[in-house]
Coordinates of C-alpha atoms and ligand atoms in Angstrom, one line a residue:
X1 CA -47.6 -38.8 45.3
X2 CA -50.3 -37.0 47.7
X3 CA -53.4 -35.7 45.8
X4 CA -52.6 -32.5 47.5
X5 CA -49.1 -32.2 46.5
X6 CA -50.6 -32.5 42.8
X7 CA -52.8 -30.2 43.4
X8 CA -50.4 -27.4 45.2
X9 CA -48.1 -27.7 42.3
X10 CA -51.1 -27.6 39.4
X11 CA -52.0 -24.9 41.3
X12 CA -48.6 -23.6 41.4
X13 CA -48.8 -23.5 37.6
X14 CA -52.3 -21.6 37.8
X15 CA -54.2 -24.5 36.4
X16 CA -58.0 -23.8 36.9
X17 CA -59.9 -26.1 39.3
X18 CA -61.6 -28.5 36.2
X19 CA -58.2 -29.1 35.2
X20 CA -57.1 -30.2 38.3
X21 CA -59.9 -32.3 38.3
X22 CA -58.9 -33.9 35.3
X23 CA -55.2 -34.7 36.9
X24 CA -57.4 -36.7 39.9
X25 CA -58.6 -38.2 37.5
X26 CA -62.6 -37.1 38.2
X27 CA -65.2 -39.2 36.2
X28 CA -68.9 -39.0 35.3
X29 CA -70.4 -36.3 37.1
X30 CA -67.6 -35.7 40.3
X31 CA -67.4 -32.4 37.9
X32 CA -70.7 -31.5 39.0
X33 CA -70.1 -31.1 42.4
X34 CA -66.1 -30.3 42.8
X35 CA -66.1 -29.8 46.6
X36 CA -67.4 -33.1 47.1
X37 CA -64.5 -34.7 44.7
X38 CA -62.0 -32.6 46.8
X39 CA -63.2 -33.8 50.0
X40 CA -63.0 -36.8 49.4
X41 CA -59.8 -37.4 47.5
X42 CA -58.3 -35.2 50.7
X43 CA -57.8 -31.8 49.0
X44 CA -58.4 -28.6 50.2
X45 CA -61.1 -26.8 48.8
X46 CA -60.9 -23.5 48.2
X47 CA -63.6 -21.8 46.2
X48 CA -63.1 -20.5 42.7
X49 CA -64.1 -16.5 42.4
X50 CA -66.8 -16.0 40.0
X51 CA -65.8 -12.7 38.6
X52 CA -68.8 -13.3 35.5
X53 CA -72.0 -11.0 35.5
X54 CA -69.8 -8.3 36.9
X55 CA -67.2 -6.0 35.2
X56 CA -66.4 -4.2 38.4
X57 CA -64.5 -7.7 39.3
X58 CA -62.8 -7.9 35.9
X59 CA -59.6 -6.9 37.8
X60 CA -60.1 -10.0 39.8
X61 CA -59.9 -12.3 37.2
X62 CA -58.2 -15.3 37.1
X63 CA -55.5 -16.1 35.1
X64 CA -56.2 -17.7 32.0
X65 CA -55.7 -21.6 32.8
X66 CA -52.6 -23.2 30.6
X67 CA -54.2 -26.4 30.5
X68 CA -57.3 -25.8 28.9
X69 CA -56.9 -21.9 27.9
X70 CA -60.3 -20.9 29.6
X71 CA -62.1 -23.7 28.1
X72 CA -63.8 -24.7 31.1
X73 CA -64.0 -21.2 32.2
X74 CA -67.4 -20.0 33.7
X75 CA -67.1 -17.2 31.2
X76 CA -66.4 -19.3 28.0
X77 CA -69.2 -21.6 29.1
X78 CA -71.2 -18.2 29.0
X79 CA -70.1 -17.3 26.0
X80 CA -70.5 -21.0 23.6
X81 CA -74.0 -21.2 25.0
X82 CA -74.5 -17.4 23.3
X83 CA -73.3 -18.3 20.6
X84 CA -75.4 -21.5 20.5
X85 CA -78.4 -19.5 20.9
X86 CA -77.4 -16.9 18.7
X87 CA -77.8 -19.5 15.6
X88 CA -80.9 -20.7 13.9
X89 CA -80.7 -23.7 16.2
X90 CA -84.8 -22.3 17.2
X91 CA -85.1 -23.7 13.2
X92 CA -85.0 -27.0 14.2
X93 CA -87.6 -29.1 15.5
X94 CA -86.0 -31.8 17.1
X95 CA -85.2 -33.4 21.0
X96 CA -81.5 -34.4 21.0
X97 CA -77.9 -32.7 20.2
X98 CA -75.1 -34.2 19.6
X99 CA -72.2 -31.1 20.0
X100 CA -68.2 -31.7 18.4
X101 CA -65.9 -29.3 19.5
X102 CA -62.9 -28.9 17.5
X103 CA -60.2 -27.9 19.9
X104 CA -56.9 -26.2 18.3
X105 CA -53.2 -28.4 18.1
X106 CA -51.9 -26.0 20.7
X107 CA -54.5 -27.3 23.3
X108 CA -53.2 -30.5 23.3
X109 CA -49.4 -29.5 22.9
X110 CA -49.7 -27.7 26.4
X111 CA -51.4 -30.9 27.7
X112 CA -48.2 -32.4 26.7
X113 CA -46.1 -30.0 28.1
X114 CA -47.9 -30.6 31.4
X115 CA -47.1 -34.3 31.6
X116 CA -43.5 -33.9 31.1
X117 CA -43.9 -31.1 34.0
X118 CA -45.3 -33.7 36.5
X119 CA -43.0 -36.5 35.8
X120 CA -40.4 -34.2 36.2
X121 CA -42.1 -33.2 39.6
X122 CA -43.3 -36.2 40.5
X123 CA -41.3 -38.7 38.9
X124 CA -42.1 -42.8 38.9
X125 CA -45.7 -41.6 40.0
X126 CA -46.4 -40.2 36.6
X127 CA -46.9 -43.1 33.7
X128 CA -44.8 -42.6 30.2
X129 CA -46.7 -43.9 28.1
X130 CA -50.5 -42.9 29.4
X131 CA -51.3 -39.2 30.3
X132 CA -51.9 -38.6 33.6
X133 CA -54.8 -36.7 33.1
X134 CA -58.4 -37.0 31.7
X135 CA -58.4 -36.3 28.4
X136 CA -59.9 -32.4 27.4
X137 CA -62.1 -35.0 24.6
X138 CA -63.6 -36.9 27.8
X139 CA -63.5 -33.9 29.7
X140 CA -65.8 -31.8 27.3
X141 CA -68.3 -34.7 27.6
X142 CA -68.3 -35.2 31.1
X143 CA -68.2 -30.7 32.1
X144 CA -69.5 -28.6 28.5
X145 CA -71.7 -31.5 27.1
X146 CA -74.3 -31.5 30.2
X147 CA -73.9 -27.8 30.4
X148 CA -75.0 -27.2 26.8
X149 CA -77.9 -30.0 26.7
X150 CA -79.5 -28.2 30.6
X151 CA -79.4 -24.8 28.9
X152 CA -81.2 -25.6 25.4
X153 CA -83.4 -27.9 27.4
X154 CA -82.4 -30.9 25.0
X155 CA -81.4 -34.7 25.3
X156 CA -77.9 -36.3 24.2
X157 CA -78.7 -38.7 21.1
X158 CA -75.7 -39.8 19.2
X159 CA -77.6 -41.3 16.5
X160 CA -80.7 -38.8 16.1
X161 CA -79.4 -35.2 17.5
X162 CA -78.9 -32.2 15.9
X163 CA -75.5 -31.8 15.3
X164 CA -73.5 -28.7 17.1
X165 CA -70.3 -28.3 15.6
X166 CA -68.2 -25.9 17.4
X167 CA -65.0 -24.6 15.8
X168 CA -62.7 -23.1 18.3
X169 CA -59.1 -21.2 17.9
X170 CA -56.5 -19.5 19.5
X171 CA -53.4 -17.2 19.4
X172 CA -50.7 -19.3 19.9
X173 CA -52.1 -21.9 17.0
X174 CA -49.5 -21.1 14.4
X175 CA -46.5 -21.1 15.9
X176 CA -47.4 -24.0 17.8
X177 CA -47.9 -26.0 15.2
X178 CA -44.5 -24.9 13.5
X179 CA -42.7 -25.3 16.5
X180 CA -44.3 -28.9 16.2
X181 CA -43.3 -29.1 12.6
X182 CA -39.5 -28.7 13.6
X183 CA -39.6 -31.1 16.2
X184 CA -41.5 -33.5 14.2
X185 CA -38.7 -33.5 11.5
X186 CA -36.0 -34.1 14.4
X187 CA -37.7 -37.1 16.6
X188 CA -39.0 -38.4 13.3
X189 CA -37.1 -37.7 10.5
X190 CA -38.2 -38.8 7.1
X191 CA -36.5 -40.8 5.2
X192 CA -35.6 -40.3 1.4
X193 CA -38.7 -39.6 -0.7
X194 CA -41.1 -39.6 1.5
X195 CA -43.7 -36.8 2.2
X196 CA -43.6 -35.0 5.1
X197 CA -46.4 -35.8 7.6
X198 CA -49.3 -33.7 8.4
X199 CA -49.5 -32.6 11.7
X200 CA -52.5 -33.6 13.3
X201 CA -54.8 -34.2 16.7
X202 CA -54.0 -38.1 15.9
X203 CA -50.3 -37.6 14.9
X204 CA -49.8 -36.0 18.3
X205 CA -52.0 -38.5 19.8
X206 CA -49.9 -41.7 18.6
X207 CA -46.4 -40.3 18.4
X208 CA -46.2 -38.2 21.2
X209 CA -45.7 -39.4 25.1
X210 CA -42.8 -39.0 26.7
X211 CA -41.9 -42.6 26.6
X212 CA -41.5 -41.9 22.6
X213 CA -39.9 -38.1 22.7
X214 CA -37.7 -37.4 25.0
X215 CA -37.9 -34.3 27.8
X216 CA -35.0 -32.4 26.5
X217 CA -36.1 -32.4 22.9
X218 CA -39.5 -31.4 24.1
X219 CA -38.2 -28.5 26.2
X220 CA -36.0 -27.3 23.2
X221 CA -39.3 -26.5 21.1
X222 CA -41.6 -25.7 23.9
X223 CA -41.6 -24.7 27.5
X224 CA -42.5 -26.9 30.6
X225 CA -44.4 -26.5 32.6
X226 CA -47.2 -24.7 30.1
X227 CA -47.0 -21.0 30.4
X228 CA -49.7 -18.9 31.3
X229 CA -51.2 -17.7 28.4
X230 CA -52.3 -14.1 27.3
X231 CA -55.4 -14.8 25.8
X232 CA -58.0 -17.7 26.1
X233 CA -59.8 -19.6 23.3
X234 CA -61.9 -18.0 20.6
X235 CA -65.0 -19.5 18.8
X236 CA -64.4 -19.5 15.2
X237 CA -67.3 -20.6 14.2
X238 CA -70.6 -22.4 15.4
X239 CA -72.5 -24.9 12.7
X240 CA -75.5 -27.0 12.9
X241 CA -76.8 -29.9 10.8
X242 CA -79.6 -31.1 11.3
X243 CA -80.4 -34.9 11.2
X244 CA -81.9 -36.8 8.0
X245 CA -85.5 -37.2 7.6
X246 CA -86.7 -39.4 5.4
X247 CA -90.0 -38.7 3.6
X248 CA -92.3 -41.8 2.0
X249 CA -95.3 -42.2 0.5
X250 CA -96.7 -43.6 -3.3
X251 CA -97.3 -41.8 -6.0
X252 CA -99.5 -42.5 -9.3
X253 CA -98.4 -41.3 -12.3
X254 CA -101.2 -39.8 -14.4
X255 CA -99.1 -38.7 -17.7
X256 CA -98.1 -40.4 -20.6
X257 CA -95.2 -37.8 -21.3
X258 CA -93.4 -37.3 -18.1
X259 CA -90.0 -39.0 -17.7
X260 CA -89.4 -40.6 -13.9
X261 CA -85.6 -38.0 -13.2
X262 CA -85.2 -34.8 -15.4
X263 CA -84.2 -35.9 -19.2
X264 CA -81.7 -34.1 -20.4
X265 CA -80.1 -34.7 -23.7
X266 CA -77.5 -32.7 -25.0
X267 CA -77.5 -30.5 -22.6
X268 CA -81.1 -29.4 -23.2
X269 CA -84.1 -30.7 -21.4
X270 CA -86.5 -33.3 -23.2
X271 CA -89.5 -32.8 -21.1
X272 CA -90.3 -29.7 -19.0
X273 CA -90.7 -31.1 -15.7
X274 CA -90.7 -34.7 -13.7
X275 CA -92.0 -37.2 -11.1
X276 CA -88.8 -36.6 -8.9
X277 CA -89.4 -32.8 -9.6
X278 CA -92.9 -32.6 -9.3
X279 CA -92.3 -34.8 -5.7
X280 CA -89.2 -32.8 -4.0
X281 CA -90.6 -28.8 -5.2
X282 CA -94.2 -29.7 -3.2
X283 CA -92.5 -31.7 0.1
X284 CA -89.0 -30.6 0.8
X285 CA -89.2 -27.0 1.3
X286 CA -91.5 -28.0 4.4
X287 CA -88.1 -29.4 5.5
X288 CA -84.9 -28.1 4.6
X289 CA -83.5 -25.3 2.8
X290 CA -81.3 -26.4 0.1
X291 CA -83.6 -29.0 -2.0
X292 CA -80.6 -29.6 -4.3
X293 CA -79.3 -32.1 -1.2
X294 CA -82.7 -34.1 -1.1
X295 CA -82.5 -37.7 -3.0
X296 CA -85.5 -39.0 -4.6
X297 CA -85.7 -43.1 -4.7
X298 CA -88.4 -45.4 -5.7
X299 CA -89.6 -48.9 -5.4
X300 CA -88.8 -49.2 -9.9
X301 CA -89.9 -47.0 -12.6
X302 CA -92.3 -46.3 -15.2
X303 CA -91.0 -45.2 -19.0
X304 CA -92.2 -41.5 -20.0
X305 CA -94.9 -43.0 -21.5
X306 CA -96.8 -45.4 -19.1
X307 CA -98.8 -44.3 -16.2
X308 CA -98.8 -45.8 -12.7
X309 CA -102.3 -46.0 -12.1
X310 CA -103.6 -48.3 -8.5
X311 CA -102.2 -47.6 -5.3
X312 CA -99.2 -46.3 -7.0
X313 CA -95.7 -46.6 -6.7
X314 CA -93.5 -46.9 -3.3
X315 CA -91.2 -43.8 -2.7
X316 CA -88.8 -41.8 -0.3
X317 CA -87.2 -38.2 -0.1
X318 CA -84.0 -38.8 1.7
X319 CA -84.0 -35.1 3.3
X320 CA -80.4 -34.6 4.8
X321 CA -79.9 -31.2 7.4
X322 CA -83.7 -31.5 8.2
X323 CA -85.2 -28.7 10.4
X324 CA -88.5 -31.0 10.8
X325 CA -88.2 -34.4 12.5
X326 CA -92.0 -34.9 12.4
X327 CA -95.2 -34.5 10.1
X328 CA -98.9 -33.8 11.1
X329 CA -101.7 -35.3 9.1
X330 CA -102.9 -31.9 8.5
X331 CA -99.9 -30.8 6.6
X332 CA -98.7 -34.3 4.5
X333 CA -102.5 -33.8 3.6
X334 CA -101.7 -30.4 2.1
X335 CA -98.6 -31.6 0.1
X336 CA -100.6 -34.0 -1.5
X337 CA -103.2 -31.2 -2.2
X338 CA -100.2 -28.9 -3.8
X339 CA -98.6 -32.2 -6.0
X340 CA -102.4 -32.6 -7.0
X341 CA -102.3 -29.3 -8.9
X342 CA -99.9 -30.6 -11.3
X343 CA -102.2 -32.9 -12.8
X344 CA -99.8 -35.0 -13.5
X345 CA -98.7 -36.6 -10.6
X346 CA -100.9 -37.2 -7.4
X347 CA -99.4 -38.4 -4.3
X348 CA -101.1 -40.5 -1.3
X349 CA -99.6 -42.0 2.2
X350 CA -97.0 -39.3 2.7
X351 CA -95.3 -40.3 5.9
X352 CA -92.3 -39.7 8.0
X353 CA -90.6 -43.2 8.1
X354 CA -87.4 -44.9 9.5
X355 CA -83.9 -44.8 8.0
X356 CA -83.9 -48.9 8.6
X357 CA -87.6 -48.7 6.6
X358 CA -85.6 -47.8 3.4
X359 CA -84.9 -51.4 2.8
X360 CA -88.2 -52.0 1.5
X361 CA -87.7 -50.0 -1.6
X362 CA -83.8 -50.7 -2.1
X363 CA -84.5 -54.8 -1.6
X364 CA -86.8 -57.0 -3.7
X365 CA -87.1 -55.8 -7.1
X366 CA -86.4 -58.8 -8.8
X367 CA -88.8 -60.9 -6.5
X368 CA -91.6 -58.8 -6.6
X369 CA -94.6 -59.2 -8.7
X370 CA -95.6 -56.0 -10.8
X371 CA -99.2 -55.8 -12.4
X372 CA -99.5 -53.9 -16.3
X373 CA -102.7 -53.3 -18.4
X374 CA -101.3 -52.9 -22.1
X375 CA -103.8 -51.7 -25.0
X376 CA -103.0 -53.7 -27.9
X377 CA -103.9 -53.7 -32.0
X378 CA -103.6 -55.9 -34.6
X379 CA -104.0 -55.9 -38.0
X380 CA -106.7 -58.1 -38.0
X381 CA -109.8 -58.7 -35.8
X382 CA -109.8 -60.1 -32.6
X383 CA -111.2 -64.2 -32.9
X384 CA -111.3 -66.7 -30.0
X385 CA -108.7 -68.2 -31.1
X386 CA -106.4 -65.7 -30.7
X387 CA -107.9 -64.7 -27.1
X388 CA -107.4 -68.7 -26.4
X389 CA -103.6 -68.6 -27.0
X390 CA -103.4 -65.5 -24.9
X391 CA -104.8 -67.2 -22.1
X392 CA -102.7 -68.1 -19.4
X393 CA -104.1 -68.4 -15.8
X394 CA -100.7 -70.1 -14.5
X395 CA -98.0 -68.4 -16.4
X396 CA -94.9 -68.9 -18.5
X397 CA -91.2 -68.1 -18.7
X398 CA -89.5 -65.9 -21.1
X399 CA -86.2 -65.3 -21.8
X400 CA -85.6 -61.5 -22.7
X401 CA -82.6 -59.8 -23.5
X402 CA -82.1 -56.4 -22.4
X403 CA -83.3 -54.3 -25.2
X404 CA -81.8 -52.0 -27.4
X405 CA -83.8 -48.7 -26.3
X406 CA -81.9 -49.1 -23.0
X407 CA -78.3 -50.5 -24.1
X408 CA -77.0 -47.4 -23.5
X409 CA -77.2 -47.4 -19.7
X410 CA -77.8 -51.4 -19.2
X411 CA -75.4 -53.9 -20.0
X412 CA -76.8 -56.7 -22.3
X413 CA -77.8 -59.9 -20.8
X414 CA -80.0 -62.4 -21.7
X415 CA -82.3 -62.8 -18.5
X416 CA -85.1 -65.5 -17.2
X417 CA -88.5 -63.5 -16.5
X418 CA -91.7 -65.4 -15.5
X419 CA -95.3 -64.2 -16.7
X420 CA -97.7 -65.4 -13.4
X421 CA -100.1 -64.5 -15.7
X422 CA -101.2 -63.3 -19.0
X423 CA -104.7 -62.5 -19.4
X424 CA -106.9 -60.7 -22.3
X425 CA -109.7 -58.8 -23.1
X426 CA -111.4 -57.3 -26.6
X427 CA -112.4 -54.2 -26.5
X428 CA -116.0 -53.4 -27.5
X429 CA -115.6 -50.7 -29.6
X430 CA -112.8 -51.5 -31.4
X431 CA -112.5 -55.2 -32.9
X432 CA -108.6 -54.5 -33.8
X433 CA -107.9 -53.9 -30.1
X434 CA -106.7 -56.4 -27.4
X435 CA -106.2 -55.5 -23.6
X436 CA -104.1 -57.7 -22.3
X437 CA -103.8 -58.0 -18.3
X438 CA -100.3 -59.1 -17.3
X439 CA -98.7 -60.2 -14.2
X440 CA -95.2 -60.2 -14.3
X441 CA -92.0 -61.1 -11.8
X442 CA -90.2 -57.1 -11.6
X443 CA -87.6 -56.5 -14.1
X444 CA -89.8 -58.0 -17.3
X445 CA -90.1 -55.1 -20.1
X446 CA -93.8 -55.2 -21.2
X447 CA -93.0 -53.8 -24.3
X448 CA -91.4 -55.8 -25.6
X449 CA -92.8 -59.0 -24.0
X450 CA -95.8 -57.8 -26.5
X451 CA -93.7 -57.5 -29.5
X452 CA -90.9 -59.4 -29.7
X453 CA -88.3 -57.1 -30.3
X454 CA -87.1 -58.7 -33.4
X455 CA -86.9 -62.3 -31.9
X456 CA -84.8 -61.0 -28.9
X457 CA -87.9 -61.5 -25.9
X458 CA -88.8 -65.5 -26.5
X459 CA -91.9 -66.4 -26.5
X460 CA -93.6 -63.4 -26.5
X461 CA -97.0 -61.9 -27.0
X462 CA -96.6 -61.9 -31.4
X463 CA -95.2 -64.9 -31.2
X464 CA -97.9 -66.6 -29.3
X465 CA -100.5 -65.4 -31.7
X466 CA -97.7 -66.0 -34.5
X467 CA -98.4 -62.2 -36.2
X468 CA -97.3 -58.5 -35.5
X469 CA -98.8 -56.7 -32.9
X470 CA -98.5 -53.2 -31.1
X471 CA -98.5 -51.6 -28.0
X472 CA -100.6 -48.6 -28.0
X473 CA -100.9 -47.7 -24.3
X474 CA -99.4 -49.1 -21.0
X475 CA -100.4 -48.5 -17.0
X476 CA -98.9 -50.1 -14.6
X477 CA -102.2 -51.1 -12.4
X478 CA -100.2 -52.7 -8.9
X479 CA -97.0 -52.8 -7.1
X480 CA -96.3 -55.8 -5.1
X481 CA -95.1 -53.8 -2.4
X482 CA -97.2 -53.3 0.7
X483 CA -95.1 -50.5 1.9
X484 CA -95.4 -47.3 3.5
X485 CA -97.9 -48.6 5.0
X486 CA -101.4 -46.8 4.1
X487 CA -102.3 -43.2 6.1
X488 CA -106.2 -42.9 7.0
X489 CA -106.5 -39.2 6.6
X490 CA -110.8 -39.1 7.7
Ligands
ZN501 ZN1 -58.2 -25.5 32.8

């Protein structure tokens, strides 16, 4: 089979010029320059008209192609990068695209209908059971792709890009596909009880070569060569979503009644407001629109009543469909300004950071070391003994099991904790009071390390000093966790 003889008859059928590209098999960029392909494949070039830009050459116009239906048309081309620009795509702030073009059943049905065309032309030269053309998937890469990226002035990144998704239609979709639907039922009947397949891009994909459906049953639903159709494709619809961003910094927790997520009970809401409020309402509006989506996570958690005092506490905003990709000092400074207004929460360190960074605050909660300062009373004045016994520079282990105030979302266990440290204080103006410095491995509940639940944390700090004893206030004073890493805003 000559490469001209193909292309006679592909031009025979009125199949445009990138199509008959895509039956010699053109790769990379030979789209870019199609003279150069012919030329050297020993075609004859003749040049395409470009009728586009003026209506008085409308009359002129080609037919649509049957291959692609006007998909690599000069005036599609015109019309998806319109429609590209006529989205908020200016929203986004980012480098790289990544465009998915969902192409109608029909498309691929009249690539079908092709193939069993050539081999009927061209016989042993055309494969079964592999199409003899480059697929319109590879095809939109190699000729729209470029096209798309030149025009908005923006890179190709797979993993990073905004993403373009372009829904496209056409006429002849319906009865295509139940025309399909009847032939399916005949070249793969179904067998007793079973459901009746989908039709689908992949059905068509696997189960349909001529090597697995014969010509004539082909030819009986649909007609060979493809027939030139009356109308080309139509956009449906153009959608973009923009990549994640993920937002960290730390955060200190100045309140002693404000629960870490929202508390609800009952339906009704305990406490007003929270961290994960207070966090996403004064960062994510800089960069999305729908701040339902965003997903607050943290390095642990302090209980409604314990502040996180220090350097604070490790956290991210996972931001999906994010129009910003990028954060100046001046403005992370001013959403820590606007979460400082609160008074209840103050935020430092706010940071763009990397999807693979987000192990830091998912891993190594149980190794890490967390540092508490509890305010303690007794019933009875502070002595040096008692101060001895709660003296310990190199640590103990306890065994506490989980306790009751959190049964209801933790399972009970029985766990090893260590205590690096345990060390106290007496408070000057109150001889009743202990404050007790404690170092603990992540995962220990200071609480009840102080009391004792009832026997169920062993030792702990009333069993040390063998009498009852409360905890009146808690802060959480360091996070082992040297991460995001600290922003000098001078
Ligand atoms: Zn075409």
């Amino acid at each position: 089979m000559k490469n001209q003889d193909l292309v006679d008859y592909l031009k025979y059928c009125s199949v445009c010029q990138f199509c008959q590209l895509r039956y010699l098999k053109a790769r990379g960029n030979e789209y870019q320059n199609k003279q150069e392909y012919f030329d050297r494949v020993n075609v004859d070039y003749e040049e395409e008209i470009d009728w586009t830009g003026d209506p008085a050459n409308k009359k002129k116009r080609q037919n649509v192609c049957p291959t692609c239906l006007g998909l690599f048309s000069e005036e599609f081309k015109e019309q998806l990068l319109q429609s590209i620009e006529n989205t908020d795509i200016d929203k986004y702030e980012c480098d790289g695209i990544v465009v998915a073009i969902s192409i109608p059943i029909v498309l691929q049905l009249r690539q079908l209908s092709m193939w069993y065309a050539l081999l009927d032309k061209f016989g042993d030269n055309i494969n079964l059971d592999r199409a003899p053309d480059v697929s319109l998937k590879e095809a939109i890469k190699l000729i729209l792709n470029p096209t798309i990226c030149e025009r908005l002035n923006k890179s190709y990144d797979i993993s990073n890009g905004l993403m373009l998704t372009i829904n496209l239609s056409h006429s002849e979709e319906q009865e295509g596909v139940s025309q399909l639907e009847k032939l399916n039922s005949l070249v793969y009947p179904r067998k007793k009880g079973q459901k009746s397949e989908q039709i689908s891009r992949s059905l068509i994909e696997k189960k349909y070569t001529p090597l697995r459906v014969s010509s004539e049953l082909f030819k009986n639903a649909f007609v060979v060569p493809p027939s030139i159709p009356t109308e080309s494709l139509k956009f449906d619809s153009v959608s973009l979503i923009g990549p994640s961003t993920y937002v960290a910094g730390r955060y200190r927790k100045l309140s002693r009644k404000l629960s870490h997520t929202p508390w609800v009970l009952n339906g009704e809401r305990v406490m007003d407001d929270s961290i994960e409020e207070i966090i996403i309402r004064n960062i994510a509006h800089y960069f999305c629109d729908d701040q339902k989506k965003v997903n607050f996570m943290s390095s642990g958690r302090e209980d409604v009543d314990v502040r996180c005092l220090g350097a604070g506490r490790p956290f991210v905003l996972e931001i999906p469909n994010a129009f910003r990709s990028s954060l100046s000092s001046a403005l992370a400074r001013e959403m820590e300004e606007n979460i400082d207004v609160s008074q209840k929460v103050s935020v430092r360190d706010i940071q763009i950071v990397k999807r693979e960074e987000l192990i830091h605050i998912k891993m190594g909660e149980e190794q890490k070391r967390k540092c508490y300062r509890a305010l303690c009373q007794i019933g009875n004045i502070v002595t040096v003994d008692i101060l001895k016994r709660l003296d310990f520079q190199n640590g103990f282990e306890i065994q506490q099991k989980t306790p009751i105030r959190v049964l209801h979302r933790r399972p009970l266990h029985t766990r090893p904790r260590t205590v690096y440290s345990l060390k106290p204080s007496v408070c000057r103006q109150n001889k009743n009071l202990i404050i007790l410095d404690i170092v603990t491995q992540a995962g220990t509940y200071i609480k009840e390390l102080v009391h004792g639940e009832f026997g169920r944390t062993v030792p702990s700090v009333a069993s040390l000093i063998g009498q009852h004893i409360d905890i009146i206030a808690l802060d959480v004073v360091e996070i082992d966790l040297d991460w995001p890493p600290s922003v000098c805003t001078l």
